[in-house]
PDB file of C-alpha atoms in Angstrom:
ATOM      1  CA  MET A   1       9.323  44.222 -39.610  1.00 41.00           C
ATOM      2  CA  SER A   2       6.701  45.151 -36.976  1.00 42.00           C
ATOM      3  CA  ASN A   3       3.746  44.670 -39.382  1.00 42.00           C
ATOM      4  CA  GLN A   4       4.835  41.072 -39.779  1.00 44.00           C
ATOM      5  CA  THR A   5       4.666  40.187 -36.342  1.00 48.00           C
ATOM      6  CA  THR A   6       1.061  41.274 -36.100  1.00 67.00           C
ATOM      7  CA  VAL A   7      -0.159  38.788 -38.459  1.00 76.00           C
ATOM      8  CA  THR A   8      -1.045  35.814 -36.461  1.00 82.00           C
ATOM      9  CA  GLU A   9      -3.025  34.093 -39.081  1.00 88.00           C
ATOM     10  CA  PHE A  10      -3.953  34.148 -42.657  1.00 91.00           C
ATOM     11  CA  LEU A  11      -7.539  33.618 -44.416  1.00 90.00           C
ATOM     12  CA  LEU A  12      -7.656  31.104 -47.081  1.00 90.00           C
ATOM     13  CA  LEU A  13     -10.167  31.216 -49.929  1.00 84.00           C
ATOM     14  CA  GLY A  14     -13.535  30.031 -49.152  1.00 78.00           C
ATOM     15  CA  PHE A  15     -14.977  28.303 -52.253  1.00 78.00           C
ATOM     16  CA  SER A  16     -18.438  29.247 -51.061  1.00 76.00           C
ATOM     17  CA  ASP A  17     -20.599  30.922 -48.368  1.00 79.00           C
ATOM     18  CA  VAL A  18     -23.382  28.718 -49.014  1.00 84.00           C
ATOM     19  CA  ARG A  19     -23.654  25.768 -46.764  1.00 85.00           C
ATOM     20  CA  GLU A  20     -24.705  23.076 -48.961  1.00 87.00           C
ATOM     21  CA  LEU A  21     -21.785  24.168 -51.462  1.00 87.00           C
ATOM     22  CA  GLN A  22     -19.276  23.845 -48.581  1.00 88.00           C
ATOM     23  CA  ILE A  23     -20.491  20.492 -47.713  1.00 91.00           C
ATOM     24  CA  LEU A  24     -20.130  19.705 -51.545  1.00 91.00           C
ATOM     25  CA  HIS A  25     -16.533  21.006 -51.578  1.00 89.00           C
ATOM     26  CA  PHE A  26     -15.821  18.820 -48.632  1.00 92.00           C
ATOM     27  CA  MET A  27     -17.056  15.669 -50.167  1.00 94.00           C
ATOM     28  CA  VAL A  28     -15.375  16.306 -53.498  1.00 92.00           C
ATOM     29  CA  PHE A  29     -11.913  16.915 -51.916  1.00 93.00           C
ATOM     30  CA  LEU A  30     -12.684  13.845 -49.598  1.00 94.00           C
ATOM     31  CA  VAL A  31     -13.123  11.624 -52.666  1.00 94.00           C
ATOM     32  CA  LEU A  32      -9.853  12.686 -54.343  1.00 93.00           C
ATOM     33  CA  TYR A  33      -7.840  12.546 -51.161  1.00 94.00           C
ATOM     34  CA  LEU A  34      -9.173   9.019 -50.380  1.00 95.00           C
ATOM     35  CA  ALA A  35      -8.368   8.039 -53.976  1.00 92.00           C
ATOM     36  CA  ALA A  36      -4.913   9.428 -53.803  1.00 93.00           C
ATOM     37  CA  LEU A  37      -4.285   7.814 -50.395  1.00 94.00           C
ATOM     38  CA  THR A  38      -5.827   4.311 -51.661  1.00 91.00           C
ATOM     39  CA  GLY A  39      -3.811   4.372 -54.885  1.00 90.00           C
ATOM     40  CA  ASN A  40      -0.499   5.332 -53.563  1.00 92.00           C
ATOM     41  CA  LEU A  41      -0.712   3.023 -50.466  1.00 92.00           C
ATOM     42  CA  LEU A  42      -1.581   0.117 -52.835  1.00 89.00           C
ATOM     43  CA  ILE A  43       1.568   0.765 -54.747  1.00 90.00           C
ATOM     44  CA  ILE A  44       3.709   1.207 -51.824  1.00 92.00           C
ATOM     45  CA  ILE A  45       2.454  -2.113 -50.105  1.00 90.00           C
ATOM     46  CA  ALA A  46       2.543  -3.971 -53.422  1.00 89.00           C
ATOM     47  CA  ILE A  47       6.105  -3.084 -54.140  1.00 90.00           C
ATOM     48  CA  ALA A  48       7.308  -3.541 -50.324  1.00 90.00           C
ATOM     49  CA  LEU A  49       5.822  -7.029 -50.082  1.00 88.00           C
ATOM     50  CA  ASP A  50       6.516  -8.399 -53.665  1.00 86.00           C
ATOM     51  CA  TYR A  51      10.170  -9.157 -53.911  1.00 86.00           C
ATOM     52  CA  HIS A  52       9.607  -9.417 -57.934  1.00 85.00           C
ATOM     53  CA  LEU A  53       9.371  -5.585 -57.660  1.00 87.00           C
ATOM     54  CA  HIS A  54      12.409  -5.130 -55.621  1.00 89.00           C
ATOM     55  CA  THR A  55      14.210  -3.352 -58.658  1.00 90.00           C
ATOM     56  CA  PRO A  56      15.466   0.118 -59.339  1.00 91.00           C
ATOM     57  CA  MET A  57      12.466   1.301 -61.159  1.00 89.00           C
ATOM     58  CA  TYR A  58       9.950   0.205 -58.453  1.00 91.00           C
ATOM     59  CA  PHE A  59      12.127   1.437 -55.534  1.00 93.00           C
ATOM     60  CA  PHE A  60      11.847   4.991 -57.186  1.00 92.00           C
ATOM     61  CA  LEU A  61       8.065   4.507 -57.777  1.00 90.00           C
ATOM     62  CA  MET A  62       7.662   3.552 -54.468  1.00 92.00           C
ATOM     63  CA  ASN A  63       9.449   6.878 -53.228  1.00 93.00           C
ATOM     64  CA  LEU A  64       7.205   8.724 -55.735  1.00 91.00           C
ATOM     65  CA  SER A  65       4.036   7.368 -53.985  1.00 92.00           C
ATOM     66  CA  ILE A  66       5.572   8.415 -50.489  1.00 94.00           C
ATOM     67  CA  LEU A  67       5.910  11.915 -51.875  1.00 93.00           C
ATOM     68  CA  ASP A  68       2.537  12.025 -53.418  1.00 92.00           C
ATOM     69  CA  LEU A  69       0.946  11.015 -50.099  1.00 93.00           C
ATOM     70  CA  GLY A  70       2.714  13.724 -48.302  1.00 93.00           C
ATOM     71  CA  SER A  71       2.223  16.141 -51.156  1.00 92.00           C
ATOM     72  CA  ILE A  72      -1.681  15.916 -51.097  1.00 93.00           C
ATOM     73  CA  SER A  73      -1.767  15.666 -47.170  1.00 94.00           C
ATOM     74  CA  VAL A  74      -0.258  19.061 -46.735  1.00 93.00           C
ATOM     75  CA  THR A  75      -3.081  20.862 -48.627  1.00 91.00           C
ATOM     76  CA  ILE A  76      -6.202  18.999 -48.961  1.00 92.00           C
ATOM     77  CA  PRO A  77      -7.079  18.028 -45.303  1.00 93.00           C
ATOM     78  CA  LYS A  78      -6.864  21.632 -44.023  1.00 92.00           C
ATOM     79  CA  SER A  79      -9.196  22.902 -46.661  1.00 91.00           C
ATOM     80  CA  MET A  80     -11.603  20.074 -46.065  1.00 92.00           C
ATOM     81  CA  ALA A  81     -11.620  20.898 -42.423  1.00 91.00           C
ATOM     82  CA  ASN A  82     -12.248  24.722 -43.172  1.00 91.00           C
ATOM     83  CA  SER A  83     -15.274  23.760 -45.363  1.00 89.00           C
ATOM     84  CA  LEU A  84     -16.597  21.537 -42.849  1.00 89.00           C
ATOM     85  CA  MET A  85     -16.174  23.824 -39.860  1.00 89.00           C
ATOM     86  CA  ASN A  86     -17.240  26.946 -41.904  1.00 87.00           C
ATOM     87  CA  THR A  87     -14.007  28.687 -41.385  1.00 89.00           C
ATOM     88  CA  ARG A  88     -11.269  30.172 -43.648  1.00 89.00           C
ATOM     89  CA  SER A  89      -8.395  30.725 -41.154  1.00 91.00           C
ATOM     90  CA  ILE A  90      -4.929  29.035 -40.908  1.00 92.00           C
ATOM     91  CA  SER A  91      -2.468  29.889 -38.145  1.00 92.00           C
ATOM     92  CA  TYR A  92       0.887  31.582 -38.915  1.00 91.00           C
ATOM     93  CA  SER A  93       2.839  28.942 -37.835  1.00 92.00           C
ATOM     94  CA  GLY A  94       0.427  26.380 -39.974  1.00 93.00           C
ATOM     95  CA  CYS A  95       1.031  28.427 -43.146  1.00 93.00           C
ATOM     96  CA  VAL A  96       4.730  28.115 -42.609  1.00 93.00           C
ATOM     97  CA  ALA A  97       4.280  24.312 -42.232  1.00 94.00           C
ATOM     98  CA  GLN A  98       2.290  24.118 -45.490  1.00 95.00           C
ATOM     99  CA  VAL A  99       4.886  26.287 -47.588  1.00 93.00           C
ATOM    100  CA  PHE A 100       7.767  24.065 -46.143  1.00 95.00           C
ATOM    101  CA  PHE A 101       6.312  20.941 -46.659  1.00 95.00           C
ATOM    102  CA  PHE A 102       4.559  21.546 -49.789  1.00 92.00           C
ATOM    103  CA  ILE A 103       7.781  23.052 -51.467  1.00 91.00           C
ATOM    104  CA  PHE A 104       9.743  19.811 -50.237  1.00 93.00           C
ATOM    105  CA  PHE A 105       7.379  17.231 -51.481  1.00 93.00           C
ATOM    106  CA  ALA A 106       7.027  18.865 -55.132  1.00 88.00           C
ATOM    107  CA  GLU A 107      10.546  19.627 -55.518  1.00 88.00           C
ATOM    108  CA  THR A 108      11.582  16.073 -54.395  1.00 91.00           C
ATOM    109  CA  ASP A 109       9.126  14.874 -56.507  1.00 88.00           C
ATOM    110  CA  PHE A 110      10.363  16.425 -59.563  1.00 86.00           C
ATOM    111  CA  VAL A 111      13.954  15.604 -58.663  1.00 90.00           C
ATOM    112  CA  LEU A 112      12.893  12.071 -58.320  1.00 91.00           C
ATOM    113  CA  LEU A 113      11.035  12.128 -61.844  1.00 87.00           C
ATOM    114  CA  THR A 114      14.437  13.136 -63.220  1.00 90.00           C
ATOM    115  CA  ILE A 115      16.229   9.992 -61.497  1.00 92.00           C
ATOM    116  CA  MET A 116      13.456   7.784 -62.915  1.00 89.00           C
ATOM    117  CA  ALA A 117      14.414   9.264 -66.398  1.00 88.00           C
ATOM    118  CA  TYR A 118      18.131   8.609 -65.967  1.00 92.00           C
ATOM    119  CA  ASP A 119      16.982   4.800 -64.678  1.00 92.00           C
ATOM    120  CA  ARG A 120      14.890   4.467 -67.817  1.00 87.00           C
ATOM    121  CA  TYR A 121      17.811   5.725 -70.046  1.00 90.00           C
ATOM    122  CA  VAL A 122      20.460   3.260 -68.262  1.00 92.00           C
ATOM    123  CA  ALA A 123      17.854   0.464 -68.773  1.00 88.00           C
ATOM    124  CA  ILE A 124      17.252   0.942 -72.435  1.00 86.00           C
ATOM    125  CA  CYS A 125      20.468   2.611 -73.682  1.00 87.00           C
ATOM    126  CA  LYS A 126      22.954   0.669 -71.642  1.00 89.00           C
ATOM    127  CA  PRO A 127      21.111  -2.621 -70.686  1.00 88.00           C
ATOM    128  CA  LEU A 128      24.327  -4.596 -70.383  1.00 90.00           C
ATOM    129  CA  HIS A 129      25.582  -2.247 -67.749  1.00 90.00           C
ATOM    130  CA  TYR A 130      22.293  -1.654 -65.895  1.00 91.00           C
ATOM    131  CA  GLU A 131      22.958  -3.764 -62.898  1.00 90.00           C
ATOM    132  CA  THR A 132      26.360  -2.310 -62.388  1.00 91.00           C
ATOM    133  CA  ILE A 133      25.225   1.225 -62.736  1.00 92.00           C
ATOM    134  CA  MET A 134      21.841   1.154 -60.885  1.00 93.00           C
ATOM    135  CA  ASN A 135      22.866  -1.008 -58.243  1.00 92.00           C
ATOM    136  CA  ARG A 136      21.169  -1.091 -54.595  1.00 91.00           C
ATOM    137  CA  ARG A 137      23.588   1.152 -53.038  1.00 93.00           C
ATOM    138  CA  ALA A 138      23.572   3.786 -56.145  1.00 93.00           C
ATOM    139  CA  CYS A 139      19.678   3.574 -56.093  1.00 93.00           C
ATOM    140  CA  VAL A 140      19.555   4.517 -52.161  1.00 94.00           C
ATOM    141  CA  GLN A 141      22.332   7.173 -52.424  1.00 94.00           C
ATOM    142  CA  MET A 142      20.487   9.059 -55.407  1.00 93.00           C
ATOM    143  CA  ALA A 143      17.075   8.967 -53.303  1.00 93.00           C
ATOM    144  CA  ALA A 144      18.629  10.092 -50.246  1.00 94.00           C
ATOM    145  CA  SER A 145      20.506  13.003 -51.959  1.00 92.00           C
ATOM    146  CA  ALA A 146      17.172  13.992 -53.616  1.00 91.00           C
ATOM    147  CA  TRP A 147      15.501  14.172 -50.064  1.00 92.00           C
ATOM    148  CA  ILE A 148      18.311  15.603 -48.173  1.00 92.00           C
ATOM    149  CA  SER A 149      19.349  18.348 -50.754  1.00 89.00           C
ATOM    150  CA  VAL A 150      15.494  19.604 -51.043  1.00 90.00           C
ATOM    151  CA  ILE A 151      15.151  19.630 -47.384  1.00 93.00           C
ATOM    152  CA  LEU A 152      17.987  22.265 -47.305  1.00 89.00           C
ATOM    153  CA  TYR A 153      16.366  24.214 -50.198  1.00 88.00           C
ATOM    154  CA  SER A 154      12.942  24.124 -48.757  1.00 91.00           C
ATOM    155  CA  SER A 155      14.296  25.434 -45.421  1.00 91.00           C
ATOM    156  CA  LEU A 156      16.042  28.350 -47.321  1.00 86.00           C
ATOM    157  CA  TYR A 157      13.090  29.068 -49.350  1.00 86.00           C
ATOM    158  CA  THR A 158      10.474  29.034 -46.467  1.00 90.00           C
ATOM    159  CA  GLY A 159      12.760  30.906 -44.191  1.00 87.00           C
ATOM    160  CA  ASN A 160      13.257  33.642 -46.821  1.00 83.00           C
ATOM    161  CA  THR A 161       9.393  33.890 -47.550  1.00 84.00           C
ATOM    162  CA  PHE A 162       8.421  34.463 -44.096  1.00 86.00           C
ATOM    163  CA  SER A 163      11.303  36.949 -43.522  1.00 83.00           C
ATOM    164  CA  ILE A 164       9.507  39.523 -45.772  1.00 81.00           C
ATOM    165  CA  THR A 165       7.039  42.091 -44.254  1.00 79.00           C
ATOM    166  CA  PHE A 166       3.139  41.542 -44.865  1.00 82.00           C
ATOM    167  CA  CYS A 167       1.554  44.695 -45.025  1.00 80.00           C
ATOM    168  CA  ARG A 168      -1.194  44.009 -47.371  1.00 77.00           C
ATOM    169  CA  GLY A 169      -3.549  42.226 -45.131  1.00 81.00           C
ATOM    170  CA  ASN A 170      -3.809  38.387 -44.613  1.00 86.00           C
ATOM    171  CA  MET A 171      -6.286  37.249 -47.090  1.00 88.00           C
ATOM    172  CA  MET A 172      -5.266  34.680 -49.737  1.00 87.00           C
ATOM    173  CA  ASP A 173      -7.138  33.823 -52.944  1.00 84.00           C
ATOM    174  CA  GLN A 174      -6.139  30.366 -52.622  1.00 87.00           C
ATOM    175  CA  PHE A 175      -7.333  27.174 -50.750  1.00 89.00           C
ATOM    176  CA  PHE A 176      -3.658  26.920 -49.175  1.00 91.00           C
ATOM    177  CA  CYS A 177      -0.712  28.898 -48.492  1.00 92.00           C
ATOM    178  CA  GLU A 178       0.824  29.164 -51.854  1.00 86.00           C
ATOM    179  CA  ILE A 179       3.882  31.401 -52.286  1.00 84.00           C
ATOM    180  CA  PRO A 180       2.499  33.650 -55.054  1.00 81.00           C
ATOM    181  CA  GLN A 181      -0.550  34.447 -52.934  1.00 84.00           C
ATOM    182  CA  LEU A 182       1.959  35.203 -49.960  1.00 85.00           C
ATOM    183  CA  LEU A 183       3.991  37.496 -52.185  1.00 81.00           C
ATOM    184  CA  LYS A 184       0.970  39.436 -53.142  1.00 82.00           C
ATOM    185  CA  LEU A 185       0.339  40.523 -49.389  1.00 84.00           C
ATOM    186  CA  ALA A 186       3.890  41.606 -49.092  1.00 79.00           C
ATOM    187  CA  CYS A 187       5.238  45.120 -49.006  1.00 75.00           C
ATOM    188  CA  SER A 188       6.513  46.312 -52.464  1.00 61.00           C
ATOM    189  CA  ASN A 189       9.825  46.853 -51.264  1.00 59.00           C
ATOM    190  CA  SER A 190      10.114  43.376 -49.232  1.00 54.00           C
ATOM    191  CA  TYR A 191       9.295  40.680 -51.889  1.00 55.00           C
ATOM    192  CA  PHE A 192      12.436  41.297 -54.032  1.00 60.00           C
ATOM    193  CA  SER A 193      14.591  39.487 -51.546  1.00 60.00           C
ATOM    194  CA  GLU A 194      12.389  36.465 -52.761  1.00 61.00           C
ATOM    195  CA  VAL A 195      13.471  36.935 -56.212  1.00 65.00           C
ATOM    196  CA  GLY A 196      16.815  35.312 -55.737  1.00 67.00           C
ATOM    197  CA  VAL A 197      15.613  32.089 -54.287  1.00 68.00           C
ATOM    198  CA  ILE A 198      12.729  31.793 -56.881  1.00 70.00           C
ATOM    199  CA  ALA A 199      15.347  32.208 -59.547  1.00 72.00           C
ATOM    200  CA  PHE A 200      17.425  29.483 -58.098  1.00 74.00           C
ATOM    201  CA  GLY A 201      14.364  27.219 -57.890  1.00 73.00           C
ATOM    202  CA  VAL A 202      13.592  27.780 -61.531  1.00 73.00           C
ATOM    203  CA  CYS A 203      17.151  27.233 -62.506  1.00 78.00           C
ATOM    204  CA  LEU A 204      17.120  23.736 -60.598  1.00 79.00           C
ATOM    205  CA  THR A 205      13.706  22.800 -62.292  1.00 79.00           C
ATOM    206  CA  LEU A 206      14.892  23.880 -65.823  1.00 80.00           C
ATOM    207  CA  SER A 207      18.171  22.007 -65.187  1.00 85.00           C
ATOM    208  CA  CYS A 208      16.096  18.807 -64.504  1.00 85.00           C
ATOM    209  CA  PHE A 209      13.743  19.332 -67.525  1.00 83.00           C
ATOM    210  CA  VAL A 210      16.530  19.868 -69.914  1.00 86.00           C
ATOM    211  CA  PHE A 211      18.227  16.619 -68.370  1.00 90.00           C
ATOM    212  CA  ILE A 212      14.940  14.853 -68.990  1.00 87.00           C
ATOM    213  CA  ILE A 213      14.415  16.005 -72.446  1.00 85.00           C
ATOM    214  CA  VAL A 214      17.969  15.016 -73.369  1.00 89.00           C
ATOM    215  CA  THR A 215      17.520  11.810 -71.729  1.00 89.00           C
ATOM    216  CA  TYR A 216      14.250  11.104 -73.603  1.00 85.00           C
ATOM    217  CA  VAL A 217      15.746  11.983 -77.162  1.00 84.00           C
ATOM    218  CA  GLN A 218      18.591   9.480 -76.531  1.00 88.00           C
ATOM    219  CA  ILE A 219      16.032   6.904 -75.258  1.00 85.00           C
ATOM    220  CA  LEU A 220      13.712   7.412 -78.589  1.00 81.00           C
ATOM    221  CA  THR A 221      16.714   7.317 -80.759  1.00 83.00           C
ATOM    222  CA  THR A 222      17.537   3.953 -79.246  1.00 83.00           C
ATOM    223  CA  VAL A 223      13.934   2.782 -79.250  1.00 79.00           C
ATOM    224  CA  LEU A 224      13.624   3.405 -82.969  1.00 77.00           C
ATOM    225  CA  ARG A 225      16.454   1.221 -83.806  1.00 78.00           C
ATOM    226  CA  ILE A 226      14.647  -1.699 -82.066  1.00 71.00           C
ATOM    227  CA  PRO A 227      13.762  -4.114 -84.879  1.00 71.00           C
ATOM    228  CA  SER A 228      10.782  -5.503 -83.128  1.00 66.00           C
ATOM    229  CA  GLU A 229       7.706  -3.479 -83.044  1.00 67.00           C
ATOM    230  CA  GLN A 230       6.659  -5.281 -79.854  1.00 64.00           C
ATOM    231  CA  GLY A 231       9.825  -4.341 -78.206  1.00 61.00           C
ATOM    232  CA  GLN A 232       9.312  -0.678 -79.364  1.00 63.00           C
ATOM    233  CA  HIS A 233       5.620  -0.729 -77.777  1.00 68.00           C
ATOM    234  CA  LYS A 234       6.814  -2.076 -74.660  1.00 63.00           C
ATOM    235  CA  THR A 235       9.390   0.595 -74.112  1.00 65.00           C
ATOM    236  CA  PHE A 236       7.027   3.327 -75.239  1.00 67.00           C
ATOM    237  CA  SER A 237       4.428   1.966 -72.644  1.00 67.00           C
ATOM    238  CA  THR A 238       6.906   2.222 -70.011  1.00 64.00           C
ATOM    239  CA  CYS A 239       8.453   5.744 -70.722  1.00 70.00           C
ATOM    240  CA  LEU A 240       5.045   7.533 -72.103  1.00 72.00           C
ATOM    241  CA  PRO A 241       3.524   7.463 -68.570  1.00 70.00           C
ATOM    242  CA  HIS A 242       6.552   8.995 -67.059  1.00 70.00           C
ATOM    243  CA  LEU A 243       6.424  11.920 -69.796  1.00 75.00           C
ATOM    244  CA  ILE A 244       2.871  12.620 -69.009  1.00 74.00           C
ATOM    245  CA  VAL A 245       3.273  12.938 -65.395  1.00 72.00           C
ATOM    246  CA  ILE A 246       6.240  15.209 -65.788  1.00 76.00           C
ATOM    247  CA  SER A 247       4.475  17.521 -68.442  1.00 77.00           C
ATOM    248  CA  MET A 248       1.491  17.760 -66.376  1.00 74.00           C
ATOM    249  CA  PHE A 249       3.254  18.863 -63.167  1.00 74.00           C
ATOM    250  CA  LEU A 250       5.614  21.099 -64.685  1.00 76.00           C
ATOM    251  CA  SER A 251       3.338  22.990 -67.292  1.00 76.00           C
ATOM    252  CA  THR A 252       0.853  23.904 -64.314  1.00 74.00           C
ATOM    253  CA  ALA A 253       3.498  24.523 -61.733  1.00 73.00           C
ATOM    254  CA  VAL A 254       5.428  26.726 -63.874  1.00 73.00           C
ATOM    255  CA  PHE A 255       2.148  28.790 -64.997  1.00 72.00           C
ATOM    256  CA  ALA A 256       1.289  29.387 -61.400  1.00 70.00           C
ATOM    257  CA  TYR A 257       4.502  30.467 -60.113  1.00 70.00           C
ATOM    258  CA  MET A 258       6.029  32.249 -63.149  1.00 69.00           C
ATOM    259  CA  LYS A 259       2.861  34.392 -64.270  1.00 67.00           C
ATOM    260  CA  PRO A 260       2.548  38.051 -63.039  1.00 64.00           C
ATOM    261  CA  ILE A 261       0.832  38.291 -59.702  1.00 62.00           C
ATOM    262  CA  SER A 262      -2.802  39.502 -59.890  1.00 61.00           C
ATOM    263  CA  SER A 263      -4.406  41.505 -57.442  1.00 59.00           C
ATOM    264  CA  SER A 264      -8.110  40.223 -58.012  1.00 62.00           C
ATOM    265  CA  PRO A 265      -9.012  36.448 -57.514  1.00 60.00           C
ATOM    266  CA  SER A 266      -9.159  34.456 -60.586  1.00 67.00           C
ATOM    267  CA  ALA A 267     -10.921  30.961 -61.163  1.00 73.00           C
ATOM    268  CA  LEU A 268      -7.805  30.104 -63.650  1.00 76.00           C
ATOM    269  CA  ASP A 269      -5.697  30.562 -60.588  1.00 77.00           C
ATOM    270  CA  LEU A 270      -7.675  27.962 -58.548  1.00 80.00           C
ATOM    271  CA  VAL A 271      -7.805  25.627 -61.369  1.00 81.00           C
ATOM    272  CA  VAL A 272      -4.288  25.723 -62.028  1.00 80.00           C
ATOM    273  CA  ALA A 273      -3.500  25.175 -58.205  1.00 83.00           C
ATOM    274  CA  VAL A 274      -5.805  21.940 -58.185  1.00 84.00           C
ATOM    275  CA  LEU A 275      -4.086  20.844 -61.430  1.00 82.00           C
ATOM    276  CA  TYR A 276      -0.429  20.900 -60.073  1.00 83.00           C
ATOM    277  CA  SER A 277      -1.093  20.201 -56.290  1.00 86.00           C
ATOM    278  CA  VAL A 278      -4.126  17.875 -56.192  1.00 87.00           C
ATOM    279  CA  LEU A 279      -4.225  15.911 -59.586  1.00 85.00           C
ATOM    280  CA  PRO A 280      -0.782  14.514 -60.027  1.00 85.00           C
ATOM    281  CA  PRO A 281      -0.888  12.461 -56.602  1.00 89.00           C
ATOM    282  CA  VAL A 282      -4.507  11.294 -57.746  1.00 88.00           C
ATOM    283  CA  MET A 283      -3.472  10.378 -61.299  1.00 84.00           C
ATOM    284  CA  ASN A 284       0.029   8.914 -60.542  1.00 83.00           C
ATOM    285  CA  PRO A 285      -1.151   5.583 -59.222  1.00 84.00           C
ATOM    286  CA  ILE A 286      -3.567   5.321 -62.162  1.00 82.00           C
ATOM    287  CA  ILE A 287      -0.880   6.255 -64.758  1.00 80.00           C
ATOM    288  CA  TYR A 288       1.980   4.031 -63.556  1.00 75.00           C
ATOM    289  CA  SER A 289      -0.001   1.034 -62.351  1.00 70.00           C
ATOM    290  CA  MET A 290      -3.180   0.447 -64.493  1.00 63.00           C
ATOM    291  CA  ARG A 291      -0.673   0.181 -67.845  1.00 62.00           C
ATOM    292  CA  ASN A 292       1.700  -1.714 -65.693  1.00 72.00           C
ATOM    293  CA  LYS A 293       1.532  -5.939 -65.772  1.00 77.00           C
ATOM    294  CA  GLU A 294       3.718  -6.307 -62.961  1.00 81.00           C
ATOM    295  CA  ILE A 295       1.987  -4.119 -60.609  1.00 81.00           C
ATOM    296  CA  LYS A 296      -1.330  -5.191 -61.662  1.00 79.00           C
ATOM    297  CA  ALA A 297      -0.164  -8.842 -61.037  1.00 80.00           C
ATOM    298  CA  SER A 298       1.306  -7.978 -57.740  1.00 80.00           C
ATOM    299  CA  LEU A 299      -1.957  -6.395 -56.610  1.00 77.00           C
ATOM    300  CA  ARG A 300      -3.970  -9.149 -57.829  1.00 78.00           C
ATOM    301  CA  LYS A 301      -2.098 -11.556 -55.672  1.00 77.00           C
ATOM    302  CA  LEU A 302      -2.205  -9.088 -52.603  1.00 72.00           C
ATOM    303  CA  THR A 303      -5.795  -8.348 -52.894  1.00 68.00           C
ATOM    304  CA  GLY A 304      -7.490 -10.628 -55.110  1.00 62.00           C
ATOM    305  CA  TRP A 305      -9.546  -7.784 -56.723  1.00 53.00           C
ATOM    306  CA  ARG A 306     -11.064  -8.308 -60.130  1.00 47.00           C
ATOM    307  CA  LEU A 307     -10.339  -4.770 -60.790  1.00 49.00           C
ATOM    308  CA  PHE A 308      -6.699  -5.757 -61.469  1.00 49.00           C
ATOM    309  CA  ASN A 309      -7.703  -8.667 -63.811  1.00 51.00           C
ATOM    310  CA  LYS A 310      -5.781  -8.899 -67.081  1.00 49.00           C
ATOM    311  CA  ASN A 311      -8.984  -7.705 -69.054  1.00 46.00           C
TER     312      ASN A 311
END
């Protein structure tokens, strides 16, 4: 345990030692960060100010946008600051905070996507009971349960991760404090205590995924019974973006956390990390709003931007 206390900081991945490339990395991440902030803030403001959007589906979508803002704010700003200041360090406490908040936002995001699948199931398969089942109180309780339960899980996960002994240096081959990279620095007899917590997280994620699959099988069965082709198209246009978001997030995250830990840096690890930590918060506003007439109409009223015109 003494080796652990000597670790006062970690060294994150530097994209390049060339100053021009460091500035380029800063600019690329800045554009992605601003795009995520703008898109998610527009959705939050539109839903909050337009009473026509005060429905369960948009309530959960607003929660998703809040989580996306938090998720991307955990990883990108520190990496940008390091490139700008030509440094790679992150303090021990900063790394702890990154792990806690990233696990919290990412896992809550997925639980919320599961709740949104249930919302779509009730709306499509049990439309006559929708207002009774998905009332305001039930929606708030489901969202609050997701946030609170994942806070407890994130605390357990983070505490268990940083109780292990780091005796293989402090250099990580990733641009943020990622769990697999931390385990690579752990003593071989220390990180096995992490297996139980990881197994619990995998079971939770797989349970949500199975629930989502079963839900969408039932939704698909119901949709195919709709006689109107226009009705089928409208239902698919509502559900398809949800499935795209889930597939993109889950496939890349599972690959990053379940593949064997490599002792050497890999460009694939970096690409996968960007795909599951940066891309979803950037893409979610586009996927959920650009094909959503209600969101676009609300944004037109609020901003008057031609970007959201019907064409």
